[in-house]
Each structure stands twice: as C-alpha cells, then as structure tokens.
JSON list of C-alpha atoms in Angstrom, two decimals:
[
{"chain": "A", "resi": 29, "resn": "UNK", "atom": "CA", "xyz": [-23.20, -25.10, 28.64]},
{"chain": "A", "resi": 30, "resn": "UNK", "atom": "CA", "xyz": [-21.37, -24.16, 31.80]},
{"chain": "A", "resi": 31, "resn": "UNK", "atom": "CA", "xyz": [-21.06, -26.77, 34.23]},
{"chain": "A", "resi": 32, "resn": "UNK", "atom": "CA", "xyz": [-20.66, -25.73, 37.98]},
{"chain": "A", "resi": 33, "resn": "UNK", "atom": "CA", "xyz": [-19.93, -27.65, 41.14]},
{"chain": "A", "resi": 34, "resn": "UNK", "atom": "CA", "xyz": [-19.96, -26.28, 44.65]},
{"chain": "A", "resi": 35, "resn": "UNK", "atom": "CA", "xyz": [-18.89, -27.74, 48.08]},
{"chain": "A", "resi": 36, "resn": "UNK", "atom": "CA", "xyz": [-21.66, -29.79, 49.35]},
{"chain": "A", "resi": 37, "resn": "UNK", "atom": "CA", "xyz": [-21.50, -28.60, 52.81]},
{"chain": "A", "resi": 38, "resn": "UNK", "atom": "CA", "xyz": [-19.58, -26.50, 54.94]},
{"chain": "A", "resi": 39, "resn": "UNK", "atom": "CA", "xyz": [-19.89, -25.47, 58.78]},
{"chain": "A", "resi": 40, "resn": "UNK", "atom": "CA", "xyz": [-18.98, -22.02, 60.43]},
{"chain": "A", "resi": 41, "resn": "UNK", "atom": "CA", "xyz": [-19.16, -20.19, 64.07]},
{"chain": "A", "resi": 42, "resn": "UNK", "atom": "CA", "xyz": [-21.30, -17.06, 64.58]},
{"chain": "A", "resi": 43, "resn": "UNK", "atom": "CA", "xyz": [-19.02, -13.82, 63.24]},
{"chain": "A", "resi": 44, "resn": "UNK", "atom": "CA", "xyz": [-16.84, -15.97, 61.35]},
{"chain": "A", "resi": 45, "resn": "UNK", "atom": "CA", "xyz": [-15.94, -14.94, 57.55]},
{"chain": "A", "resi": 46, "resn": "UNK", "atom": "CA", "xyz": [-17.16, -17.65, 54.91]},
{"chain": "A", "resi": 47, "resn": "UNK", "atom": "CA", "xyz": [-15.58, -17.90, 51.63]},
{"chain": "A", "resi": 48, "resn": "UNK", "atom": "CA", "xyz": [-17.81, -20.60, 49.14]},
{"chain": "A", "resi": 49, "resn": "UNK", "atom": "CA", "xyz": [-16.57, -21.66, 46.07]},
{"chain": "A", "resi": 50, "resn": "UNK", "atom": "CA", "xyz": [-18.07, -22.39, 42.74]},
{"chain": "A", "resi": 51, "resn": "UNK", "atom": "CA", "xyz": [-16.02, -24.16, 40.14]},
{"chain": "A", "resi": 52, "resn": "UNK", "atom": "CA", "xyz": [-17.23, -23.12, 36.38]},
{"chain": "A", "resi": 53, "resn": "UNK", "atom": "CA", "xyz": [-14.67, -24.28, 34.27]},
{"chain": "A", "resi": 54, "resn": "UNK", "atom": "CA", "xyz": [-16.89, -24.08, 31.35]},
{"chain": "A", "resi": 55, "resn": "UNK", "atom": "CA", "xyz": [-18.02, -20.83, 31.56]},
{"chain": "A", "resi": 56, "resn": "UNK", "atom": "CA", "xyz": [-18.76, -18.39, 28.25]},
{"chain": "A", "resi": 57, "resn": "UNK", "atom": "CA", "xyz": [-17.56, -15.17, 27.08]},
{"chain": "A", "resi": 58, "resn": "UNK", "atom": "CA", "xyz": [-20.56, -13.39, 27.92]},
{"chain": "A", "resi": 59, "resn": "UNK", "atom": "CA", "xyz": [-21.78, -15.75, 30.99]},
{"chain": "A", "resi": 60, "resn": "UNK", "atom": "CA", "xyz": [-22.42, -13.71, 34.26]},
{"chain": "A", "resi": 61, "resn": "UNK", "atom": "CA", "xyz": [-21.94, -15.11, 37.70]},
{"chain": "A", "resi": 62, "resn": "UNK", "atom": "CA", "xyz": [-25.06, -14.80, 40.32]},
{"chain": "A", "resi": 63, "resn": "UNK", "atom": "CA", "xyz": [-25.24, -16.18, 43.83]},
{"chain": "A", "resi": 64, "resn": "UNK", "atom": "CA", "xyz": [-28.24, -17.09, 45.50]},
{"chain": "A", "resi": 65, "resn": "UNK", "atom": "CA", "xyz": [-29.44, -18.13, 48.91]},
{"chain": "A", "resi": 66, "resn": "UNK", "atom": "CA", "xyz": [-32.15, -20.22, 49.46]},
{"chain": "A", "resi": 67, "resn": "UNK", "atom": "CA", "xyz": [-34.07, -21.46, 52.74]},
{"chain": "A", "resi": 68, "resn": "UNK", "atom": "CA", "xyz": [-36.09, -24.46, 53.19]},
{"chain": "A", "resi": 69, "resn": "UNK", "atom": "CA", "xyz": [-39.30, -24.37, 50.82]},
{"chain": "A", "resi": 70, "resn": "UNK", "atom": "CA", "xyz": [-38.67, -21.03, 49.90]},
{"chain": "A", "resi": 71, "resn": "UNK", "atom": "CA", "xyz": [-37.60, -19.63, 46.22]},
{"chain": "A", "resi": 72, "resn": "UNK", "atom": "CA", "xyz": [-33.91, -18.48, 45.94]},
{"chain": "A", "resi": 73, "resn": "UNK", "atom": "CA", "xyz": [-33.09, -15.00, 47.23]},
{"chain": "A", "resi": 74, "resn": "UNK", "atom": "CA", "xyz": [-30.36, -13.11, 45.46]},
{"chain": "A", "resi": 75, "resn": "UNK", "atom": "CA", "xyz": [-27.20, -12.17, 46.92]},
{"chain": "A", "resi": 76, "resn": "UNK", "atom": "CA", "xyz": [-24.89, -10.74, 44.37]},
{"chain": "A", "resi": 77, "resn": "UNK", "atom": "CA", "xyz": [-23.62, -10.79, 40.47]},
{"chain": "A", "resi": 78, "resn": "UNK", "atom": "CA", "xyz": [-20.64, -9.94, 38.76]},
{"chain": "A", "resi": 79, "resn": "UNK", "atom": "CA", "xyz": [-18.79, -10.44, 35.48]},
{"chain": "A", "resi": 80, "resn": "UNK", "atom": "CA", "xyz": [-15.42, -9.90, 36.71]},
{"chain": "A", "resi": 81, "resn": "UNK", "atom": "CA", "xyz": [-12.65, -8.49, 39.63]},
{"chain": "A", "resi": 82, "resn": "UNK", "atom": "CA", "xyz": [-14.43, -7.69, 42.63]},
{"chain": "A", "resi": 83, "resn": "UNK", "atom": "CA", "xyz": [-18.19, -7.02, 43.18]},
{"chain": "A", "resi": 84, "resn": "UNK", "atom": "CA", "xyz": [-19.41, -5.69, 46.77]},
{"chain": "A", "resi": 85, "resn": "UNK", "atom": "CA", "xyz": [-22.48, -5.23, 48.44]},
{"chain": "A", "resi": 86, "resn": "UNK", "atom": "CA", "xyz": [-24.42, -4.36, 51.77]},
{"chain": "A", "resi": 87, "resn": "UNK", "atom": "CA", "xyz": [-23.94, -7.91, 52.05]},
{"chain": "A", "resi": 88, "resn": "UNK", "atom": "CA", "xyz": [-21.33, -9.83, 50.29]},
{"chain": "A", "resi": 89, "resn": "UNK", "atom": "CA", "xyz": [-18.38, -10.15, 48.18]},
{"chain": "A", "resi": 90, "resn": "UNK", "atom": "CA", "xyz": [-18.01, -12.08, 44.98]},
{"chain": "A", "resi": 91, "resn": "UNK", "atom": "CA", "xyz": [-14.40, -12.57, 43.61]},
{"chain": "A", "resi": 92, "resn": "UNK", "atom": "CA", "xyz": [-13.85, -13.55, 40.17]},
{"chain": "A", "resi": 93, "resn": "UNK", "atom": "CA", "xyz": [-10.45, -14.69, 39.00]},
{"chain": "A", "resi": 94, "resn": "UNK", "atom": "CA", "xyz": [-8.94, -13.36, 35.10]},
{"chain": "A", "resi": 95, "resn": "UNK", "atom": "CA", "xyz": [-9.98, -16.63, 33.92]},
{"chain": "A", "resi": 96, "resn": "UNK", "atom": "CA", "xyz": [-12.92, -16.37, 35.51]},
{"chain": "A", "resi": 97, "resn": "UNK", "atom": "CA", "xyz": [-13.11, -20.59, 36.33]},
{"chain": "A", "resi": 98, "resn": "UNK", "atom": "CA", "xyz": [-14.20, -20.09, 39.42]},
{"chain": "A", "resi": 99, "resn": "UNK", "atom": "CA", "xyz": [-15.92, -17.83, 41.64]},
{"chain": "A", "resi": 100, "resn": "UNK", "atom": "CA", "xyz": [-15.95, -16.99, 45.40]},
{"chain": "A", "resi": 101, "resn": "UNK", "atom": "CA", "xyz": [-18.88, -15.63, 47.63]},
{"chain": "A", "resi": 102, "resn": "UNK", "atom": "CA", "xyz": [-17.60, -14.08, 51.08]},
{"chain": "A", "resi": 103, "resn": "UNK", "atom": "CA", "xyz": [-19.99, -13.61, 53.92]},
{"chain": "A", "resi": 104, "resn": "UNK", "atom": "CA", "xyz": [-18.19, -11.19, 56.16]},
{"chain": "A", "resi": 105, "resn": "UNK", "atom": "CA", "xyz": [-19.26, -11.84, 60.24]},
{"chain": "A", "resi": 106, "resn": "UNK", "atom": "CA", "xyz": [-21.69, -14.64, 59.71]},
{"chain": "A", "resi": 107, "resn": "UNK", "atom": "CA", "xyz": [-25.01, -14.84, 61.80]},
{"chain": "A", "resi": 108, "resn": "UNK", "atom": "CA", "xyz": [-27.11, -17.98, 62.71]},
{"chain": "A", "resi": 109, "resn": "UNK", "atom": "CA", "xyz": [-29.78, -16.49, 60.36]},
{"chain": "A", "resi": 110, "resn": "UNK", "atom": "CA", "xyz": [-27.03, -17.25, 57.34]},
{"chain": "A", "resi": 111, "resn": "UNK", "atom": "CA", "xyz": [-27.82, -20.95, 57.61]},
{"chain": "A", "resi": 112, "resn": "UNK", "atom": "CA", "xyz": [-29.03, -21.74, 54.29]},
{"chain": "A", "resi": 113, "resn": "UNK", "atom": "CA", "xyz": [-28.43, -23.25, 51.17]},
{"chain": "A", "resi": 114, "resn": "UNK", "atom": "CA", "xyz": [-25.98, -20.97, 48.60]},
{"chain": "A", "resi": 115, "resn": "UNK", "atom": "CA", "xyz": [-26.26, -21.28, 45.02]},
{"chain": "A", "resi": 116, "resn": "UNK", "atom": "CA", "xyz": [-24.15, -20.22, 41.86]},
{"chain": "A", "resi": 117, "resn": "UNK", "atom": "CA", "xyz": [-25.89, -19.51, 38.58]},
{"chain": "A", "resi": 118, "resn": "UNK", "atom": "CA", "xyz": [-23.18, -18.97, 35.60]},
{"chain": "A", "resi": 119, "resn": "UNK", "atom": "CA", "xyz": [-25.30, -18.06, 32.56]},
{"chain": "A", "resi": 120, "resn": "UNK", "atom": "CA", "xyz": [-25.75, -15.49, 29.61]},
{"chain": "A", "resi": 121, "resn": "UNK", "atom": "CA", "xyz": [-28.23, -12.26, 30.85]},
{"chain": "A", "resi": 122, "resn": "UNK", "atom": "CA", "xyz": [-28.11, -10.47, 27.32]},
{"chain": "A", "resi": 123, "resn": "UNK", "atom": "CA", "xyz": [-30.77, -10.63, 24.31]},
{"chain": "A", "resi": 124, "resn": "UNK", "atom": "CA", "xyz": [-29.02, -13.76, 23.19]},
{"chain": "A", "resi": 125, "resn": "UNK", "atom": "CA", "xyz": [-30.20, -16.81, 24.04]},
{"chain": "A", "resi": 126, "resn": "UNK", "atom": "CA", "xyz": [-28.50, -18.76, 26.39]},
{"chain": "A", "resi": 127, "resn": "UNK", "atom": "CA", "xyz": [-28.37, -21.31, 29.26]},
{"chain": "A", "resi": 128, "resn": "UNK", "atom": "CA", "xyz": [-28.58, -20.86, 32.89]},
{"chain": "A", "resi": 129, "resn": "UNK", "atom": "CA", "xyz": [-26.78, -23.24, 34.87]},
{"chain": "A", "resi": 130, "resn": "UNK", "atom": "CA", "xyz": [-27.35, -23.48, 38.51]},
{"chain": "A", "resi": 131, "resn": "UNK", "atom": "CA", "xyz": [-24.58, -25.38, 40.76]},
{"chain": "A", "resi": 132, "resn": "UNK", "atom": "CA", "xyz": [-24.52, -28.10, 42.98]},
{"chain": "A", "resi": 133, "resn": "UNK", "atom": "CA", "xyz": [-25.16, -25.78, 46.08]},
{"chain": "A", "resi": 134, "resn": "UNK", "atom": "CA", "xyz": [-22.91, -25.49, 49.14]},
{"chain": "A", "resi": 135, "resn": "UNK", "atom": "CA", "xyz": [-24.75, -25.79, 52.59]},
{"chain": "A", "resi": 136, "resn": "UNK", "atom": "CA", "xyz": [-23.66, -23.53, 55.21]},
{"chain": "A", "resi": 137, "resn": "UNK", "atom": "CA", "xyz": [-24.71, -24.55, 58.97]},
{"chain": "A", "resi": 138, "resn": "UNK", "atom": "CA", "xyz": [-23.74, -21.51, 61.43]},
{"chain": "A", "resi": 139, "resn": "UNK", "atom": "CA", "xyz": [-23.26, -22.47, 64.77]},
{"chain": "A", "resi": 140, "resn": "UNK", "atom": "CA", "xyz": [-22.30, -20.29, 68.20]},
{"chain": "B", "resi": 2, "resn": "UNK", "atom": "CA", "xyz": [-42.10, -11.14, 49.48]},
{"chain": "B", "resi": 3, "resn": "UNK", "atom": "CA", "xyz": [-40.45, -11.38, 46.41]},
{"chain": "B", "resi": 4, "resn": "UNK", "atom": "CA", "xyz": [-43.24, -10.14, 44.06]},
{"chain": "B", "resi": 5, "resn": "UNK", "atom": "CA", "xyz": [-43.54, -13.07, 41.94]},
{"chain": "B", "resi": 6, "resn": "UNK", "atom": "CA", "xyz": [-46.86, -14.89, 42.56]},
{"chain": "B", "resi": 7, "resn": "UNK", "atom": "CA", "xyz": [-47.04, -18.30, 41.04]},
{"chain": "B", "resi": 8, "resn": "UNK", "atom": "CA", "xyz": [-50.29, -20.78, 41.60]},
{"chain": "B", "resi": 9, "resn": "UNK", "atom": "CA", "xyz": [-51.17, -23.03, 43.01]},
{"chain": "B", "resi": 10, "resn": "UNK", "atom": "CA", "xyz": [-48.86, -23.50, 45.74]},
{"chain": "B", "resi": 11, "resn": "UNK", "atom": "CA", "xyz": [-49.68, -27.27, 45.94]},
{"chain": "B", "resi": 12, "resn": "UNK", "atom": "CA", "xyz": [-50.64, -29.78, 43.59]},
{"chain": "B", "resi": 13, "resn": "UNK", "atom": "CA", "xyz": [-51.18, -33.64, 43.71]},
{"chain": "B", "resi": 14, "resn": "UNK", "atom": "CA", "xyz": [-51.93, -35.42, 40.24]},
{"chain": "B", "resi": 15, "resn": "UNK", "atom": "CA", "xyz": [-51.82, -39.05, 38.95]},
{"chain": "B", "resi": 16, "resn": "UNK", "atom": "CA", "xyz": [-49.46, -40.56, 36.34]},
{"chain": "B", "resi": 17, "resn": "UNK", "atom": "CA", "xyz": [-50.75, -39.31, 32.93]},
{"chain": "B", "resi": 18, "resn": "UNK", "atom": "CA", "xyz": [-52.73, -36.39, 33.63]},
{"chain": "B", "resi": 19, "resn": "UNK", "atom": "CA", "xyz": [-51.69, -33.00, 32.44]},
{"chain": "B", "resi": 20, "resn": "UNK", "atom": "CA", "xyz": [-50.82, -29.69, 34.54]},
{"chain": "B", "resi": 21, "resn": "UNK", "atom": "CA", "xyz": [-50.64, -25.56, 34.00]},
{"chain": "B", "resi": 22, "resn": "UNK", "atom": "CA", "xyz": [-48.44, -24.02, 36.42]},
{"chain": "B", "resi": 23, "resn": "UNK", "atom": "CA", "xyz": [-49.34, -20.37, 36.82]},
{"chain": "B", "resi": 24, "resn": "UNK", "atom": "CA", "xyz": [-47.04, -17.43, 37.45]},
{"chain": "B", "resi": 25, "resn": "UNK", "atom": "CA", "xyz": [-47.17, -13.87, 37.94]},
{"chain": "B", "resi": 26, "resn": "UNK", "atom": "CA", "xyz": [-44.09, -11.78, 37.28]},
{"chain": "B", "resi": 27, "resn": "UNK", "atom": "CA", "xyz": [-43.20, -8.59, 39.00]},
{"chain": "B", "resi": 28, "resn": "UNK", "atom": "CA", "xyz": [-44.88, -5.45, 37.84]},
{"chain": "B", "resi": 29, "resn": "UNK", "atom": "CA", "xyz": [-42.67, -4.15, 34.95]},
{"chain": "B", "resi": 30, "resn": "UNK", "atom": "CA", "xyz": [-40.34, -7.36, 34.72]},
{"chain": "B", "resi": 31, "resn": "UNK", "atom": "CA", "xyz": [-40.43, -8.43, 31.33]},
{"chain": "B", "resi": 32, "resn": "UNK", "atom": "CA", "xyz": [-38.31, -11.99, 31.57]},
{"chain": "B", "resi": 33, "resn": "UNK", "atom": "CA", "xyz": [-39.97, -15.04, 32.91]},
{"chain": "B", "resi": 34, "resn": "UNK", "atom": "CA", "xyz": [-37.89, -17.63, 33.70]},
{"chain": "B", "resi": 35, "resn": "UNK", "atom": "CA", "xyz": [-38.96, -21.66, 35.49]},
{"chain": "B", "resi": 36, "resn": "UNK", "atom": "CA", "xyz": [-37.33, -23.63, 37.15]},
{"chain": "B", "resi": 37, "resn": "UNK", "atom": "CA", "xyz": [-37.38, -27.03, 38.30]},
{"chain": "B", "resi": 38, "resn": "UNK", "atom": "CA", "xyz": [-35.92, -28.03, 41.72]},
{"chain": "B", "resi": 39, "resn": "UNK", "atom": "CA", "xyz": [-36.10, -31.90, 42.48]},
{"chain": "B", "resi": 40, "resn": "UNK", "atom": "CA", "xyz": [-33.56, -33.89, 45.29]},
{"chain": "B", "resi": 41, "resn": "UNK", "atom": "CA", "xyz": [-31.82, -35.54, 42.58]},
{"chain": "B", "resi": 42, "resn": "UNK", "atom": "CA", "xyz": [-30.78, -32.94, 40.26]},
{"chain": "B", "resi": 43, "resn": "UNK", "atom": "CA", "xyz": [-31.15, -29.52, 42.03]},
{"chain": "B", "resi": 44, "resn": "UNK", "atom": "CA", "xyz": [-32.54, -26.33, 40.52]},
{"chain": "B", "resi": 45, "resn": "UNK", "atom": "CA", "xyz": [-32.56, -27.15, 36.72]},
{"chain": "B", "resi": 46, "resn": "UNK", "atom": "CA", "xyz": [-33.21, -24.34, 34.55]},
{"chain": "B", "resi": 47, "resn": "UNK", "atom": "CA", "xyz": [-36.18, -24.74, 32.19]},
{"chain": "B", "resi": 48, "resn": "UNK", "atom": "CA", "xyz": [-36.77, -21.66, 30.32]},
{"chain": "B", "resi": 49, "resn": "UNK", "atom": "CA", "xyz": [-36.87, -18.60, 29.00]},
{"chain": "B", "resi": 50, "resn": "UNK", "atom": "CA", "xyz": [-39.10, -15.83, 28.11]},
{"chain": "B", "resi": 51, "resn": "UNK", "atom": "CA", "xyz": [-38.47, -12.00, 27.29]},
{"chain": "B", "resi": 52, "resn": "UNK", "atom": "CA", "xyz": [-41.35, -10.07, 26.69]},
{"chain": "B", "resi": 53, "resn": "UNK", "atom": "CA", "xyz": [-43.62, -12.92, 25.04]},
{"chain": "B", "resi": 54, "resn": "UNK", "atom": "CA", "xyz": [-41.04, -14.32, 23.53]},
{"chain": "B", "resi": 55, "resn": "UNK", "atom": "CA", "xyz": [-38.85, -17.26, 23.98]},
{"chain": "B", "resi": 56, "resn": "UNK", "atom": "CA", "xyz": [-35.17, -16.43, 24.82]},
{"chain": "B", "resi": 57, "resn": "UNK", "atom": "CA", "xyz": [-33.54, -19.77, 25.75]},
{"chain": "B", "resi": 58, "resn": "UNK", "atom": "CA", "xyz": [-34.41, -23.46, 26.39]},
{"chain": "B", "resi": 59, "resn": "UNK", "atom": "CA", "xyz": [-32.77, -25.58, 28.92]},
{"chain": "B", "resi": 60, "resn": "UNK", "atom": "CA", "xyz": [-33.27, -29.18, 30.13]},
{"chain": "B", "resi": 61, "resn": "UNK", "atom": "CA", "xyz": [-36.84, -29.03, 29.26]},
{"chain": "B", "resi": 62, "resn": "UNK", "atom": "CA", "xyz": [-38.59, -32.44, 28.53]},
{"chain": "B", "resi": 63, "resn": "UNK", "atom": "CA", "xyz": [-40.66, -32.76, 25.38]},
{"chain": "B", "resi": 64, "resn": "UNK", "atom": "CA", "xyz": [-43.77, -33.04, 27.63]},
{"chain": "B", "resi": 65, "resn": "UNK", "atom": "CA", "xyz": [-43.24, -29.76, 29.21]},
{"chain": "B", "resi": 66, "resn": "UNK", "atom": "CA", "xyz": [-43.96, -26.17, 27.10]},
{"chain": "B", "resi": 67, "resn": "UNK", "atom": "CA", "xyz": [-44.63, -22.90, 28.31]},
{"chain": "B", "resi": 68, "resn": "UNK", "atom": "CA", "xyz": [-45.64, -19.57, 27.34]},
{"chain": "B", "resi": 69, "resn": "UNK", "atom": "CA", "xyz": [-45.73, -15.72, 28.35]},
{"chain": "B", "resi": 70, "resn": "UNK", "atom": "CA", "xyz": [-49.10, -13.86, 27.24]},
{"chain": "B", "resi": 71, "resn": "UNK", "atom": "CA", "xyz": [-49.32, -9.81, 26.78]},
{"chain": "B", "resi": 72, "resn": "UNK", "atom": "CA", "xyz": [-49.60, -8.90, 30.19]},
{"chain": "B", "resi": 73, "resn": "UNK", "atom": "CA", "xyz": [-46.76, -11.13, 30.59]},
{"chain": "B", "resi": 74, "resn": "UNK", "atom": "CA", "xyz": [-48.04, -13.35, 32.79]},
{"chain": "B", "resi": 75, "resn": "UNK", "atom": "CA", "xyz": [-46.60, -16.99, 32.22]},
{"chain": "B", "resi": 76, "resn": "UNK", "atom": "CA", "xyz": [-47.84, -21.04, 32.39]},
{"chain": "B", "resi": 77, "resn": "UNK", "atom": "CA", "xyz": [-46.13, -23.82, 32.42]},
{"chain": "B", "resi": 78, "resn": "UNK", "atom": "CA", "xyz": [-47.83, -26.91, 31.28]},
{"chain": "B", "resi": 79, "resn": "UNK", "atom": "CA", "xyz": [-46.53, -30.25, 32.12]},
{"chain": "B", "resi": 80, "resn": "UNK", "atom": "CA", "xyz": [-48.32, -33.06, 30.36]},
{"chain": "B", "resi": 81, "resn": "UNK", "atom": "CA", "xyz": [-48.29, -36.83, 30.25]},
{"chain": "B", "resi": 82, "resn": "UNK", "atom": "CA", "xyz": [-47.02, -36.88, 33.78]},
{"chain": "B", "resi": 83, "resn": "UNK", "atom": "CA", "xyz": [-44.35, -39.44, 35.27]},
{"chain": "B", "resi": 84, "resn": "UNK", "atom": "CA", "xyz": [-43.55, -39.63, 39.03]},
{"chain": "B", "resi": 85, "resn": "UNK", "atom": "CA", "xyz": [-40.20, -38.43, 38.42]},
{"chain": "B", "resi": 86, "resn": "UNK", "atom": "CA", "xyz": [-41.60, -35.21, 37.47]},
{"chain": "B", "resi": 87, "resn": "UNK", "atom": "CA", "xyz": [-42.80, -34.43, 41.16]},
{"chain": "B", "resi": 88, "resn": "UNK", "atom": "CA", "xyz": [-40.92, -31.82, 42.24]},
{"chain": "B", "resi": 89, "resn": "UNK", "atom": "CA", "xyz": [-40.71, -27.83, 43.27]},
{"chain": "B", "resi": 90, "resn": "UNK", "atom": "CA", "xyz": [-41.39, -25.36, 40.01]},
{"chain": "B", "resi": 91, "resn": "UNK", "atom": "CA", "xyz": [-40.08, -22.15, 40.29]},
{"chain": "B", "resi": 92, "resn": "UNK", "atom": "CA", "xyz": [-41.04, -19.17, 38.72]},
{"chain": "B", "resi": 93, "resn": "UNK", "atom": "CA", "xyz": [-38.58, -16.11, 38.30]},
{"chain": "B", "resi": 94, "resn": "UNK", "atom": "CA", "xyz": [-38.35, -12.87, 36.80]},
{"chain": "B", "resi": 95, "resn": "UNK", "atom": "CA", "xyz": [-36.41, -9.72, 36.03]},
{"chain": "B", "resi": 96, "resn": "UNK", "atom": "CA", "xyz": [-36.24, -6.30, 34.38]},
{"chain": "B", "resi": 97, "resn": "UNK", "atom": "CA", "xyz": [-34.65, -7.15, 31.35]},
{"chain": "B", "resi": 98, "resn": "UNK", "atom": "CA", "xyz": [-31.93, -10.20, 30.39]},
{"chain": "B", "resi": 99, "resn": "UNK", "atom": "CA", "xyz": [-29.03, -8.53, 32.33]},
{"chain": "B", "resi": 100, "resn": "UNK", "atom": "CA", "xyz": [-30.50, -8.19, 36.33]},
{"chain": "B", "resi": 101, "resn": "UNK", "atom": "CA", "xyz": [-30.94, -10.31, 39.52]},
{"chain": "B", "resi": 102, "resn": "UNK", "atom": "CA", "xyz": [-33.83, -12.76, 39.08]},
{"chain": "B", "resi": 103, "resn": "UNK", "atom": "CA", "xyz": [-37.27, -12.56, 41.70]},
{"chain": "B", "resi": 104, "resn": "UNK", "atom": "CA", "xyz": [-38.16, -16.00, 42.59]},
{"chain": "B", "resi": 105, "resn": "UNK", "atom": "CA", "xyz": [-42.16, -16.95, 43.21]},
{"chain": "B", "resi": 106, "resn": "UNK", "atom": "CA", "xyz": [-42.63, -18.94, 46.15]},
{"chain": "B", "resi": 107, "resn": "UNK", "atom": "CA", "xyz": [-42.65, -22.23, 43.93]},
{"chain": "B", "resi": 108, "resn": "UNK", "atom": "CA", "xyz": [-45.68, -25.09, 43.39]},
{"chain": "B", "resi": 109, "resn": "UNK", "atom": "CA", "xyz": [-44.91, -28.03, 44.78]},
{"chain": "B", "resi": 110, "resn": "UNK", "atom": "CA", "xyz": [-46.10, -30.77, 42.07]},
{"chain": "B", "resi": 111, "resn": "UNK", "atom": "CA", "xyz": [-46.45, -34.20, 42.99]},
{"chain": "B", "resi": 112, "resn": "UNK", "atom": "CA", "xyz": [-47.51, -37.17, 40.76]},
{"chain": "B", "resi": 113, "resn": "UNK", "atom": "CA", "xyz": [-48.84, -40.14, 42.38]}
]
C-alpha cells in the first residue's frame, strides 16, 4: 500500500508558478498518480493523472520521475481563486483490485 | 456540479445507532468509490465497487459495509456508531477503473 506525504502548507503571490510535491516511495507497478483540489466543504475536484514523464493540461502539469517516487503538480500563473487544498492519490485504476491512497495534502494560500 | 448526488447532506446520530449513506453515481459511471474525510486522518479511502461488484477494500472498519445495486446506485451503512466515526463521507465515481474520479458533495455524519 503506497504511502504518500505532501507539504503541509505552502504560500504563493498572484501569477506566480507553484510546484507541489508528493512523496510515494511505495508506489506499485501499475499505481497511477491523480491530483486533486479540494475547497472547503466541498468534494475533491480533479486536476490531472499520469503514469509517467510529463502529463499536461488546460490547467496543470504533473511530472513524474523514472522511478516514479515522487510526483510534482505545477500551477502555471496562479490566481487567488487557486487557494485550496491539493491532494495526491497514488493507486491501481485497472480491473485488479487495489488500494487508493490519498496524501497528506499540501495547502496553497495565494496572496497579491 | 459534479454529477454525483449522495444523501443526505447532513446527519446527526447517537452512539450505537446505525446509518445508510446514499449515493448516486454519474449516469453511465460504473465504479463507486467512498471515502471518508475526518481532521485526524484526511481522506481515507474506503471502497470499491465496479459494476455491482466489489473491486478493492481499504481502511474500512468491520462496522462499516457497502454495496452497489443494478442501477448502480450505492449505500454505505455504518453501524454500531462511535464518535470517532463523525466525519465527511464521500462518494465518487468513474467510467471504468482507469479515469478521473466525480466526487458527490459529501454527508456530513456526526455521532453525538
């Protein structure tokens, strides 16, 4: 069972780049990486997934190291409206059965 | 609006008693997935269901079980209840095993 561990916290200015980490050192073969934001009593939103390299979106960019230990979300030109918790999930998304493992989550306070 | 309906929003029980948590998946998702998110321990993964069956079991107490019915609908029933187990239950879903999860907007249990 993958176990993950984020930053607790970490602060940024409006139009700033934000890189967050997520440390899975325990990650599985077949385990994917997914990134979620989630604001105040609402469900978790998601952001992006990837298995390995590079993944981009509209919105983000997840970058996965060979050993694929850790992961990295980047928010490219922050806004206040970014403030919000961000998750990792490292878990199997195939037929087999497997865990899903959510990390510590990082929370990112945008500022002007 | 996510898609995922779960019910009720709210709920307030007493040590003891026992609980169904309701929730509706996406039209044409066929994986259900809870989750429980508490101050202590984060979003803990509960489990898993693919198309009325179960996939994968994660920290799920003894006193908790859950099901998906043919229209794939899915409760979660919480039973001999402990004040530890107040906390917020989400509800998720996706196409298949292999895609970006839909949260419900979570019920908010809490055991007096």
């Amino acid at each position: 069972l993958a176990k993950t561990t984020q930053p607790v916290s970490m602060d940024s200015y409006e139009g700033q780049e934000v890189n967050i980490t997520c440390s899975h050192n325990n990650i599985a073969t077949n385990d994917y990486i997914t990134w979620y934001q989630q604001f105040p009593s609402q469900g978790p939103r998601f952001i992006i997934q990837g298995y390995k390299t590079k993944v981009t979106n509209e919105v983000a960019s997840l970058f996965i190291p060979a050993d694929r230990k850790s992961s990295t979300l980047s928010l490219p030109r922050v806004s206040l409206s970014d403030t919000a918790v961000y998750y990792c999930l490292v878990g199997l998304n195939t037929g087999t059965a497997s865990k899903l493992t959510f990390g510590t989550g990082t929370r990112l306070q945008v500022t002007l | 609006d996510s898609g995922v309906t779960q019910t009720p929003k709210h709920l307030i029980t007493a040590t003891g008693q026992r609980v169904t948590l309701r929730c509706s998946p996406r039209s044409g998702d066929l994986s259900v997935y809870w989750y429980q998110q508490s101050l202590d321990q984060g979003l803990q993964f509960l489990i898993h269901y693919y198309n009325g069956e179960e996939r994968a079991k994660g920290n799920i107490l003894e006193r908790f079980s859950a099901q998906q019915f043919p229209d794939l609908h899915s409760e979660l029933n919480l039973s001999s209840l402990e004040l530890g187990d107040s906390a917020l239950y989400f509800c998720a879903s996706s196409v298949d095993n292999h895609n970006e999860q839909f949260f419900g907007p979570g019920t908010r249990l809490t055991v007096l």
